[in-house]
GROMACS .gro file of C-alpha atoms in nm:
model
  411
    1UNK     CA    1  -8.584  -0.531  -0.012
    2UNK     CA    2  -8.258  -0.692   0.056
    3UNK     CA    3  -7.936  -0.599  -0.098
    4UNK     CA    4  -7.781  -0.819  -0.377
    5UNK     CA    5  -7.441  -0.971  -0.175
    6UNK     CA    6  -7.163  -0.855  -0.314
    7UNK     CA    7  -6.969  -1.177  -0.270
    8UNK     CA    8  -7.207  -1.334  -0.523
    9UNK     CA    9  -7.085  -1.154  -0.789
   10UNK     CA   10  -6.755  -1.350  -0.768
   11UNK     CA   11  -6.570  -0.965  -0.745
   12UNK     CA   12  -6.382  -0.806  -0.544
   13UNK     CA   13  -6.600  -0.589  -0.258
   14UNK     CA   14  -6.270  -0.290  -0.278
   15UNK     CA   15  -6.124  -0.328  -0.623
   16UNK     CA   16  -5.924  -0.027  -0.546
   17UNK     CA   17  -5.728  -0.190  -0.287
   18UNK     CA   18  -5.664  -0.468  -0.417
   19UNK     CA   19  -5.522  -0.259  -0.719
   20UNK     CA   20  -5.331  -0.106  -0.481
   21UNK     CA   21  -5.181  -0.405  -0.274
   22UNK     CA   22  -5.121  -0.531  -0.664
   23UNK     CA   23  -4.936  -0.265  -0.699
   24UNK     CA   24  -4.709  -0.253  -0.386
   25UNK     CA   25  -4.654  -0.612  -0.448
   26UNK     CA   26  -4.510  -0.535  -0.807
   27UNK     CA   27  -4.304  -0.246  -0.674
   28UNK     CA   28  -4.183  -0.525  -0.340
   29UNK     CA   29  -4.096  -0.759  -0.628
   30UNK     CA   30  -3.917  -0.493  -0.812
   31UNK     CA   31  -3.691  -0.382  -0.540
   32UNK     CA   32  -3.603  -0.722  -0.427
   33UNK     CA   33  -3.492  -0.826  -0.742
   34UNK     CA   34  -3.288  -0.487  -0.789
   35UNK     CA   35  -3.133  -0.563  -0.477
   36UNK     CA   36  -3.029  -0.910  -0.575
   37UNK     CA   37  -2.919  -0.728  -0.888
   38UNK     CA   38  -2.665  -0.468  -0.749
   39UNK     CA   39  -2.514  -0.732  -0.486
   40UNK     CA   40  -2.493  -0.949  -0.778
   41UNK     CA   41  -2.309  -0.689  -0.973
   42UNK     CA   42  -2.028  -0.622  -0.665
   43UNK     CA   43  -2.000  -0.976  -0.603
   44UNK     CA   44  -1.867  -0.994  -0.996
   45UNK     CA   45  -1.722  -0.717  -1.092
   46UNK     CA   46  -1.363  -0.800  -0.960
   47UNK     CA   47  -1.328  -1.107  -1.196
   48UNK     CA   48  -1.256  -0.936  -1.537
   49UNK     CA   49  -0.987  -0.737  -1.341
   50UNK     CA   50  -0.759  -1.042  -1.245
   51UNK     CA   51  -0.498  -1.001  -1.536
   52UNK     CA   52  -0.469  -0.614  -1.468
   53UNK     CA   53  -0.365  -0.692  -1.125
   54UNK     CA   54  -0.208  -0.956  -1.298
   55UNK     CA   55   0.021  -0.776  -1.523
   56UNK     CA   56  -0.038  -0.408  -1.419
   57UNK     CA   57  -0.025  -0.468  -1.014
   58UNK     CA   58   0.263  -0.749  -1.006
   59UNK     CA   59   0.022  -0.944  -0.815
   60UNK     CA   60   0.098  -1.296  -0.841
   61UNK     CA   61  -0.169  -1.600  -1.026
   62UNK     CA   62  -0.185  -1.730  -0.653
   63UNK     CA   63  -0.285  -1.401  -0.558
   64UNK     CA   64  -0.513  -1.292  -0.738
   65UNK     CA   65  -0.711  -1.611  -0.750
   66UNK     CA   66  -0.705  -1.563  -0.387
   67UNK     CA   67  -0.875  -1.219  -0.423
   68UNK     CA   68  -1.143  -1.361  -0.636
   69UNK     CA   69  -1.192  -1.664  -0.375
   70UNK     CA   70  -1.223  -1.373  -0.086
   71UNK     CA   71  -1.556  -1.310  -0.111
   72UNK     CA   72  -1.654  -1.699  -0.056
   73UNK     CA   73  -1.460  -1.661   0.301
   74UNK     CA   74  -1.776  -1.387   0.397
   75UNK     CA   75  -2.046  -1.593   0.158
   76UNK     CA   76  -2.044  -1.887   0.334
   77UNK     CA   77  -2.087  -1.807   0.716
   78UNK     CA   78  -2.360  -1.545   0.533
   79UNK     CA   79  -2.557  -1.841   0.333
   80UNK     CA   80  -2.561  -2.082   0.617
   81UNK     CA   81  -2.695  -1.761   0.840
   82UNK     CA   82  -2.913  -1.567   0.667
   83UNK     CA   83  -3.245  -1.721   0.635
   84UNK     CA   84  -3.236  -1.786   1.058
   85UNK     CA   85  -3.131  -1.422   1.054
   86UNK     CA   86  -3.485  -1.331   0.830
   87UNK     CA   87  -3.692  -1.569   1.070
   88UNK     CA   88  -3.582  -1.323   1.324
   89UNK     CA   89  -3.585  -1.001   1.234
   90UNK     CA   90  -3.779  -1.029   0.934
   91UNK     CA   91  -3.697  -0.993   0.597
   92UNK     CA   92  -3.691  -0.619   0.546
   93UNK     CA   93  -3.393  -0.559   0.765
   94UNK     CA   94  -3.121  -0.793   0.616
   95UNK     CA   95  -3.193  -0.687   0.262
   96UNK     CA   96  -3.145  -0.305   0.365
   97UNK     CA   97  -2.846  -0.408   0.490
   98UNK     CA   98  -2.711  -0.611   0.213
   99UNK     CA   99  -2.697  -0.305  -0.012
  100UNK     CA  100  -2.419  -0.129   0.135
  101UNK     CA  101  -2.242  -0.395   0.296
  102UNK     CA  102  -2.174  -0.459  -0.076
  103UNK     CA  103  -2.101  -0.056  -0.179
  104UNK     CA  104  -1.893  -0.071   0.122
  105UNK     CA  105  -1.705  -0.371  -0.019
  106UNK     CA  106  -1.622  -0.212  -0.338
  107UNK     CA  107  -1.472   0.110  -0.160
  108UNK     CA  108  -1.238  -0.101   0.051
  109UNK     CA  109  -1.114  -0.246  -0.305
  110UNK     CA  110  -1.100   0.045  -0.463
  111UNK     CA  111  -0.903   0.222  -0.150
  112UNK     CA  112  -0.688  -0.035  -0.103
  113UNK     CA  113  -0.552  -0.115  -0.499
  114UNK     CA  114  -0.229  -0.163  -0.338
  115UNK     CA  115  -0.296  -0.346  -0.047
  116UNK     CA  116  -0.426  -0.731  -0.072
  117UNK     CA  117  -0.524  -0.724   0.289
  118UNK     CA  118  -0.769  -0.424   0.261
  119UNK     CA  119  -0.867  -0.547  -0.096
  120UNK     CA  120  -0.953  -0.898   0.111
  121UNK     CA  121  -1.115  -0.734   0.378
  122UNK     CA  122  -1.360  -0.587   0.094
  123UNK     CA  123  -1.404  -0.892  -0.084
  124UNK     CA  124  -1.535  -1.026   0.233
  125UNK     CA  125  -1.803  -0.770   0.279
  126UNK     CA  126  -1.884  -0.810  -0.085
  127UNK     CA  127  -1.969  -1.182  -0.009
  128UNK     CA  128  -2.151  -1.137   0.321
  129UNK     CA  129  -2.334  -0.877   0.121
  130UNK     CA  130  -2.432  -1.147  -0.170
  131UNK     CA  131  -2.501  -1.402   0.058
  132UNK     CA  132  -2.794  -1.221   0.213
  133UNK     CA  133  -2.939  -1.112  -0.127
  134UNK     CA  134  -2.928  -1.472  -0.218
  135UNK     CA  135  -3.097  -1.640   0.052
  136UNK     CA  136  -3.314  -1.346   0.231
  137UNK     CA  137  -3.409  -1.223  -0.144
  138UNK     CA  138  -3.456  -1.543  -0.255
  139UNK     CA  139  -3.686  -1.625   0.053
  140UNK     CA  140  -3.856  -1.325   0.007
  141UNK     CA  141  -3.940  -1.346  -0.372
  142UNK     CA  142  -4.110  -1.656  -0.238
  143UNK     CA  143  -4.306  -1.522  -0.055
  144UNK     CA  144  -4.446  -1.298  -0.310
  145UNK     CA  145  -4.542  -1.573  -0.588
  146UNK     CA  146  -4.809  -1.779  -0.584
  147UNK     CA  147  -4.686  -1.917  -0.910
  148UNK     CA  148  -4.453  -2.224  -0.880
  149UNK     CA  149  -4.138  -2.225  -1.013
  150UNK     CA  150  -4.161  -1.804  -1.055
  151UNK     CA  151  -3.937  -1.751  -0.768
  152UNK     CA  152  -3.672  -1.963  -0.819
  153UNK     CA  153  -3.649  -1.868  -1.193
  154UNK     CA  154  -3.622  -1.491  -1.091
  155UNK     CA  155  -3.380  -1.535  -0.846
  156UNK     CA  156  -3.164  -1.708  -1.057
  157UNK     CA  157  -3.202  -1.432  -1.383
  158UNK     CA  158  -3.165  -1.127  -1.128
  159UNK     CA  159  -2.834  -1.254  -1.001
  160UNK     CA  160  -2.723  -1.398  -1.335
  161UNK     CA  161  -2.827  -1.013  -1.504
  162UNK     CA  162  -2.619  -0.869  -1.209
  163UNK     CA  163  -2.336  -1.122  -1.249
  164UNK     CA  164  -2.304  -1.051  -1.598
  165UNK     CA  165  -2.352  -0.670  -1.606
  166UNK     CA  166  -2.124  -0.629  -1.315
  167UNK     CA  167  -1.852  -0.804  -1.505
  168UNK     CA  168  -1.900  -0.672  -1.840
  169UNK     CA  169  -1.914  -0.300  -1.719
  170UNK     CA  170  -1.556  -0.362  -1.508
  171UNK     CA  171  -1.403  -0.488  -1.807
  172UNK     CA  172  -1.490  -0.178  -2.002
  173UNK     CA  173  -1.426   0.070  -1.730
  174UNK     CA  174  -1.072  -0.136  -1.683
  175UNK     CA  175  -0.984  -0.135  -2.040
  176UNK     CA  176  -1.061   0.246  -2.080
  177UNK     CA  177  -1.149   0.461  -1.838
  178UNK     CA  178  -0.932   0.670  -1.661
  179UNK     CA  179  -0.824   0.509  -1.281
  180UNK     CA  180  -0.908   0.136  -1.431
  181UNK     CA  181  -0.867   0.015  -1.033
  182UNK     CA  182  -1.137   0.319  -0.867
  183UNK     CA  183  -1.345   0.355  -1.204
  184UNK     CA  184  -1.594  -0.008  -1.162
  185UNK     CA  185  -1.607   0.040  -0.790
  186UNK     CA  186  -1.734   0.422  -0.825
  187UNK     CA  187  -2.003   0.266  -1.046
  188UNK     CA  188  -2.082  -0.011  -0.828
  189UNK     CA  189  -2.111   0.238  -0.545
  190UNK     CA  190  -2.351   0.445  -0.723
  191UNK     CA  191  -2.572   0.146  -0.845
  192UNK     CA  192  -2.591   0.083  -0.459
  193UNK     CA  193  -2.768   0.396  -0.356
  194UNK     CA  194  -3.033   0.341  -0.610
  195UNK     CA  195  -3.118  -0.015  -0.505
  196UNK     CA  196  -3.073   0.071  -0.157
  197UNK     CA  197  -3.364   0.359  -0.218
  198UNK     CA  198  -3.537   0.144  -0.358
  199UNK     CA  199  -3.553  -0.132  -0.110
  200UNK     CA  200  -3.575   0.105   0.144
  201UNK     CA  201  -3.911   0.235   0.020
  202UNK     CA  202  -4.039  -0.120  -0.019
  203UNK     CA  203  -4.203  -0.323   0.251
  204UNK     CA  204  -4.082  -0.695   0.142
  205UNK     CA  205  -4.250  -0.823   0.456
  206UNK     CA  206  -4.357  -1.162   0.311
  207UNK     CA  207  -4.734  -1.262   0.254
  208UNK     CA  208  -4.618  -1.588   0.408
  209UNK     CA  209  -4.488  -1.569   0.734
  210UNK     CA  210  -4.173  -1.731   0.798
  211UNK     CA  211  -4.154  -1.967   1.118
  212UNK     CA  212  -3.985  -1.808   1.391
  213UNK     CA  213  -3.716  -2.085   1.519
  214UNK     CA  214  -3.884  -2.217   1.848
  215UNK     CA  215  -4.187  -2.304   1.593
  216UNK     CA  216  -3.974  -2.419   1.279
  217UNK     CA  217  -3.979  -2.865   1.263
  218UNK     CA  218  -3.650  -2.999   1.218
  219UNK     CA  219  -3.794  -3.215   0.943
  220UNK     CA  220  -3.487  -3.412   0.773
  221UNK     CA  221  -3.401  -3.319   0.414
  222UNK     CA  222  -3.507  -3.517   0.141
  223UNK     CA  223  -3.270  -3.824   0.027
  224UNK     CA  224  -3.309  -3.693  -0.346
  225UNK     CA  225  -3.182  -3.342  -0.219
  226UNK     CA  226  -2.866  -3.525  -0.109
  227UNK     CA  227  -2.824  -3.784  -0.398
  228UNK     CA  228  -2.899  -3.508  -0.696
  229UNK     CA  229  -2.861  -3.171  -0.579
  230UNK     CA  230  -2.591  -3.156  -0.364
  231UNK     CA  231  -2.307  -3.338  -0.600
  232UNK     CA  232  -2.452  -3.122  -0.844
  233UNK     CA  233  -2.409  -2.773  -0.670
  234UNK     CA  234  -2.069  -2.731  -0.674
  235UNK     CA  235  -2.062  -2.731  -1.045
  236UNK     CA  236  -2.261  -2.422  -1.072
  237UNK     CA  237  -2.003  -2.195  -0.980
  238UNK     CA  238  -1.699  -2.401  -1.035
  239UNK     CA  239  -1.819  -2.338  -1.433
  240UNK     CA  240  -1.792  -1.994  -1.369
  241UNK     CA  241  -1.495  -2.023  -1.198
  242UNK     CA  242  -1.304  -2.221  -1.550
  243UNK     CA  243  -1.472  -2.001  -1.784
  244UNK     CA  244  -1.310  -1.658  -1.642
  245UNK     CA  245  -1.100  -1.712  -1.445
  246UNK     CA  246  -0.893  -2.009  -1.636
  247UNK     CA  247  -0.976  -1.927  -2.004
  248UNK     CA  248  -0.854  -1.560  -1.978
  249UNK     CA  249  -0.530  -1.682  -1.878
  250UNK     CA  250  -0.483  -1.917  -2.118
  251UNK     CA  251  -0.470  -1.692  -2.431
  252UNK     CA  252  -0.327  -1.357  -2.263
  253UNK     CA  253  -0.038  -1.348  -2.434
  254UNK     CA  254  -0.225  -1.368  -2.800
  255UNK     CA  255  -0.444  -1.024  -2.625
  256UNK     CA  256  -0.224  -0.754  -2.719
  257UNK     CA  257  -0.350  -0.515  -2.447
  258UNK     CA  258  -0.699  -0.633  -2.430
  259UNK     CA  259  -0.665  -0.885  -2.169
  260UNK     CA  260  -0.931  -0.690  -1.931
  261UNK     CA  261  -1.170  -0.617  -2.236
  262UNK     CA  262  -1.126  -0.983  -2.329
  263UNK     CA  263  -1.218  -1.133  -1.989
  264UNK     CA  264  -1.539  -0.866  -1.946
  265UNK     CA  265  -1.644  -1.001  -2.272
  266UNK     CA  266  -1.593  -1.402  -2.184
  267UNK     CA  267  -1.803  -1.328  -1.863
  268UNK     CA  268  -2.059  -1.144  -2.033
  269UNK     CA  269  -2.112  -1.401  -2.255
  270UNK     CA  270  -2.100  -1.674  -2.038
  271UNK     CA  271  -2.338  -1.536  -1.853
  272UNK     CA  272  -2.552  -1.407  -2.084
  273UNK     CA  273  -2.620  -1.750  -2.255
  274UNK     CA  274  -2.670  -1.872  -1.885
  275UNK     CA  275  -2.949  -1.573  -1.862
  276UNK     CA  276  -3.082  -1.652  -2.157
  277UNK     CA  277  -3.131  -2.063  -2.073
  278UNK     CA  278  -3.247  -1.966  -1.740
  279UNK     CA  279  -3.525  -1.776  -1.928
  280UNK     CA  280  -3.627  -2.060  -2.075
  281UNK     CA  281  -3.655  -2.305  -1.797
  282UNK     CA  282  -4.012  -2.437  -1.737
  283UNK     CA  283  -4.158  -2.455  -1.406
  284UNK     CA  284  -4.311  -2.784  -1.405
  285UNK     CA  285  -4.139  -3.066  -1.235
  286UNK     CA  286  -4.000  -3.248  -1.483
  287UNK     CA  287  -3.863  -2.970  -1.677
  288UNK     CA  288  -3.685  -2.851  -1.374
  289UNK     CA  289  -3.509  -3.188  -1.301
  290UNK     CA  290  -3.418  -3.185  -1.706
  291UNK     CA  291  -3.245  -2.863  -1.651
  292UNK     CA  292  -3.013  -2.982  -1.373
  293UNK     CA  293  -2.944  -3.273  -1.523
  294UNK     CA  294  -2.813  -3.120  -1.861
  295UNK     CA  295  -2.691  -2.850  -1.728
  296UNK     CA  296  -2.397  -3.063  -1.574
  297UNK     CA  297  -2.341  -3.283  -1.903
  298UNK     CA  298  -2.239  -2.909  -2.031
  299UNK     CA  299  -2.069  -2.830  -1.713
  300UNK     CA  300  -1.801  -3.129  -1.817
  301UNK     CA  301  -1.868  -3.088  -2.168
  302UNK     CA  302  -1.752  -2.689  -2.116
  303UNK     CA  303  -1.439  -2.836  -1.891
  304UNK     CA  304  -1.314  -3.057  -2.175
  305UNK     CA  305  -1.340  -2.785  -2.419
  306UNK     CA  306  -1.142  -2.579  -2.180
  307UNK     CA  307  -0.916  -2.881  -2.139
  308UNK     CA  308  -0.863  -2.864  -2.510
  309UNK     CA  309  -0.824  -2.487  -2.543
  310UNK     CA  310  -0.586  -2.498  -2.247
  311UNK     CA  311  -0.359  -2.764  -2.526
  312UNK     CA  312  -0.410  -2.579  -2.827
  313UNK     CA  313  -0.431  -2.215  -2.690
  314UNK     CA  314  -0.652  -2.123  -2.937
  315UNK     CA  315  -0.883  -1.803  -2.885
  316UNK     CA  316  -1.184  -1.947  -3.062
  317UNK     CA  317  -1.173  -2.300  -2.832
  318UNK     CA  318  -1.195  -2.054  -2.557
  319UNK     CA  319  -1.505  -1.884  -2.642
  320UNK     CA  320  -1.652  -2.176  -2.759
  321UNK     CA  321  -1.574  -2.352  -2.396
  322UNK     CA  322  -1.710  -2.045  -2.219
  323UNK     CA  323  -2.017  -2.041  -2.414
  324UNK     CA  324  -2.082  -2.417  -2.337
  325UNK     CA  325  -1.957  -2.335  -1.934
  326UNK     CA  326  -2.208  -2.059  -1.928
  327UNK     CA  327  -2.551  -2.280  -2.048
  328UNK     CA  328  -2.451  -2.539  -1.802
  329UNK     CA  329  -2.439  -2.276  -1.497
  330UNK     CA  330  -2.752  -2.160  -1.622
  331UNK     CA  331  -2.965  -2.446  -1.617
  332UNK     CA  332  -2.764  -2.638  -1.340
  333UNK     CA  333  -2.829  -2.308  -1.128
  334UNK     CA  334  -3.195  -2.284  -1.177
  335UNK     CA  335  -3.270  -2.646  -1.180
  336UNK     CA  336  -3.090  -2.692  -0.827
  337UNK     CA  337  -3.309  -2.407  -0.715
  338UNK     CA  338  -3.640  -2.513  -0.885
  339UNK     CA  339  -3.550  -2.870  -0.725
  340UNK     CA  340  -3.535  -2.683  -0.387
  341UNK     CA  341  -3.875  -2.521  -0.402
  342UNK     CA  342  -4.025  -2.845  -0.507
  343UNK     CA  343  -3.848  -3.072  -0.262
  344UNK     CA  344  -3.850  -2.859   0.048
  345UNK     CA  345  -4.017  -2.956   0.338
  346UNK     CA  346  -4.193  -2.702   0.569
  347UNK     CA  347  -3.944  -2.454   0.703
  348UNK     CA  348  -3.675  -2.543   0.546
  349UNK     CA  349  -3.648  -2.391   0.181
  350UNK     CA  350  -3.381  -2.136   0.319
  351UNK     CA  351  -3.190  -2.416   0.449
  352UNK     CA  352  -3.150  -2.612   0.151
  353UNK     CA  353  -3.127  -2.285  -0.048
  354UNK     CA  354  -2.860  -2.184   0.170
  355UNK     CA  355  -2.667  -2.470   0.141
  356UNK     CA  356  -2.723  -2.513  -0.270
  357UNK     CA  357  -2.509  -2.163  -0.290
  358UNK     CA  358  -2.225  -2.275   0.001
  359UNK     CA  359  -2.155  -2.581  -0.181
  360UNK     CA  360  -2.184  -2.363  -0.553
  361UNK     CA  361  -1.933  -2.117  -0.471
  362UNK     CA  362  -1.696  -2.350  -0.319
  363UNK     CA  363  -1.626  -2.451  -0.677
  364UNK     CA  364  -1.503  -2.060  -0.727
  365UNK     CA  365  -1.191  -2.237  -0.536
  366UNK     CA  366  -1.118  -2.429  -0.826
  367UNK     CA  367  -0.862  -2.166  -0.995
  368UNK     CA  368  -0.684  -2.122  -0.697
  369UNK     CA  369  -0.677  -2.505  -0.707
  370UNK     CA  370  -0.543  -2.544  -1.028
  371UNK     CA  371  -0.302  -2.254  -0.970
  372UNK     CA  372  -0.197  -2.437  -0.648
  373UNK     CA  373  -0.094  -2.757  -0.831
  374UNK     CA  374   0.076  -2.576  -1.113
  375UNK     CA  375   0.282  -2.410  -0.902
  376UNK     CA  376   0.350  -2.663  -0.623
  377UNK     CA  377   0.370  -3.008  -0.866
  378UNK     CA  378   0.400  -2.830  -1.216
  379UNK     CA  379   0.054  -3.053  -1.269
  380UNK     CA  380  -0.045  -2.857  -1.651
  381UNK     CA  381  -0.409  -2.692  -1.665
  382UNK     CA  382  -0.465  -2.958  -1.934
  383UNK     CA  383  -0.462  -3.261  -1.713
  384UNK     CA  384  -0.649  -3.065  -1.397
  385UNK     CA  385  -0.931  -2.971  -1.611
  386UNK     CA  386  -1.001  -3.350  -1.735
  387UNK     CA  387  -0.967  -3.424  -1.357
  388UNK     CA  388  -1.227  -3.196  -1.315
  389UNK     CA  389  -1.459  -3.320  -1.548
  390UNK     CA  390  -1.376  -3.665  -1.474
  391UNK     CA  391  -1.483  -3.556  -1.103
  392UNK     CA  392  -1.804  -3.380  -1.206
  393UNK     CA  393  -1.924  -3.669  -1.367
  394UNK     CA  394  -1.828  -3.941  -1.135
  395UNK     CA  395  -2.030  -3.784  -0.820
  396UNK     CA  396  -2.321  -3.699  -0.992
  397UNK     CA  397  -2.364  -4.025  -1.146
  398UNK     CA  398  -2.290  -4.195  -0.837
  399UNK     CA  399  -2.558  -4.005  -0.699
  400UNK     CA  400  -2.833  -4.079  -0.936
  401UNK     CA  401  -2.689  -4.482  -0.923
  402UNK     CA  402  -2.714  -4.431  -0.502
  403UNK     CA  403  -3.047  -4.303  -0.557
  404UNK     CA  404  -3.214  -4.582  -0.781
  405UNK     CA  405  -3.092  -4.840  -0.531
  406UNK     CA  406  -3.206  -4.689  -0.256
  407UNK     CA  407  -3.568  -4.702  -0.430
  408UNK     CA  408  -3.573  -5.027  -0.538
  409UNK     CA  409  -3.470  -5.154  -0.155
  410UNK     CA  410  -3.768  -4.904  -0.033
  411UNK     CA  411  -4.002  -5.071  -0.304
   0.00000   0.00000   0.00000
């Protein structure tokens, strides 16, 4: 008598292993998110410190907006780089790396507390660190989801979680603990050799293979990429970049001593109301596309509010404007990315990925701007952050106007 087929029962033949690849999978999943956590974490924790080395250091506004603009000068090359780096050599590799290029950022910092050059030499590796856990992690958390619209909404809460944790933790650490300028970067160090056990254990080799590059088609990016995503990327950051690292300054003279406590706290909730609307997000199309597009009406919304608090100096305008500043990085942040997943042709997610975060944390450059112009031309914060909305506004519309025309000629 024959044997009943097992494949007829509709179950698996080796329910144990799949249990078991399951389970690896969860664990992969884990540690690539951890990673993107911890780089996250270094790549933030500097911000809350600006006014100590501010007021503490003698460091100068120019300065120290400089330090916190650093880390884009290693981010970039890394973002436009990584994902040919993980068609390569793989995916496992770069993360691994990632890890403690970033603890080793946060040493150089915390070594050099005196000296801008080796603090900007760590800043750098900090970024180049972050830029692989973006794109590579990002990549690779694709990989792992068969679920549209997963990946992109993890990426976005692990590094969000990380941003936000990193900075609230500094602020602390800065406000009380002993050695405020070694004290965050011993943490960060330690968080580092977790996730870099962790990672190291994992085998985030992706159930997808990526296309080496003598295989991968040049296929041109889609029109709607260029016309909506791309005028709205730099805003993703650049919120970041008013909320604390403008608002602090604004109201440090009303602080009495709590200026680092006081910028921890604006970043953590910032962030934390960004977490909590990337949460949120759906993964259908249309949601996706709703979050990008109102996440930049409270981008400029958040700048005039911060245009206002910068006028009346008022504590209570600021957090209000950094609450605003963080939903719109949120949801402008995850809708660029879910926008990416759905848009990409083959091969080229990492590309447009990549290029979503260059153009995002260019807008970290924005307080150095402003700082520039106030001290060059005397040109108040008041009337550069209405310039800034004014500008937010103006390309993305034009983009969406660009767009619609270029339909109805193709209809």
């Amino acid at each position: 008598m024959a044997l009943p087929q097992t494949a007829s029962t509709g179950e698996s033949p080796n329910p144990t292993a799949d249990t078991q690849r399951s389970g690896r999978q969860d664990w992969t999943w884990l540690a690539v998110c951890s990673a993107m956590f911890v780089v996250a974490w270094g790549g933030n924790q500097f911000t809350p410190l600006l006014t100590m080395y501010r007021t503490e250091r003698g460091f100068s506004e120019l300065a120290v907006n400089t330090l916190l603009f650093a880390y884009v000068v290693g981010l970039i090359p890394s973002l436009l780089l990584s994902h040919r780096l993980a068609e390569r050599c793989g995916i496992r590799g770069p993360l691994v790396l990632a890890v403690p290029l970033s603890a080793l950022g946060s040493i150089l910092v915390a070594v050099g507390s005196h000296d801008p050059a080796l603090m900007f030499a760590g800043r750098m590796s900090t970024g180049v660190a972050l830029g692989i856990g973006m794109v590579v992690g990002g990549l690779s958390l694709d990989s792992l989801s068969t679920e549209p619209g997963r990946a992109p909404r993890a990426s976005a809460m692990s590094l969000t979680s990380g941003f936000a944790m990193g900075a609230a933790a500094s602020g602390a650490l800065a406000q009380w603990a002993p050695a405020p300028t070694v004290a965050p970067f011993v943490l960060h160090t330690a968080l580092c050799v977790v996730g870099a056990v962790l990672i190291a254990r994992s085998a985030p080799g992706p159930a997808r293979t990526l296309s080496p590059p003598s295989e991968r088609i040049r296929t041109p990016l889609p029109v709607e990429f260029h016309l909506l995503v791309i005028p709205a990327a730099p805003w993703i950051f650049g919120a970041l970049g008013i909320a604390y690292a403008i608002l602090p300054s604004i109201v440090a003279t009303q602080l009495d001593g709590f200026s680092s406590a006081f910028s921890g706290l604006l970043c953590l909730l910032s962030l934390g109301l960004g977490f909590l609307a990337q949460r949120f997000v759906g993964t259908t199309t249309r949601r996706s596309g709703s979050a990008r597009v109102i996440g930049v009406v409270l981008v400029v919304a958040g700048t005039l509010a911060a245009a206002w608090a910068a006028a009346t100096e008022s504590v209570w305008v600021v957090v209000a404007a950094a609450s605003v500043l963080g939903i719109g990085y949120g949801l402008t942040l995850v809708g660029c990315l879910r926008d990416c997943e759905r848009l990409a042709p083959a091969g080229r997610l990492g590309t447009m990925t990549g290029r979503v975060y260059c153009l995002g944390y260019l807008g970290f450059g924005l307080p150095t701007a402003i700082a520039w112009l106030h001290g060059s031309f005397a040109i108040g914060t008041t009337a550069t952050l209405l310039c800034v909305a004014a500008a937010a506004l103006a390309t993305n519309s034009a983009g969406a106007a660009l767009l619609s025309i270029t339909r109805r000629r193709q209809n």
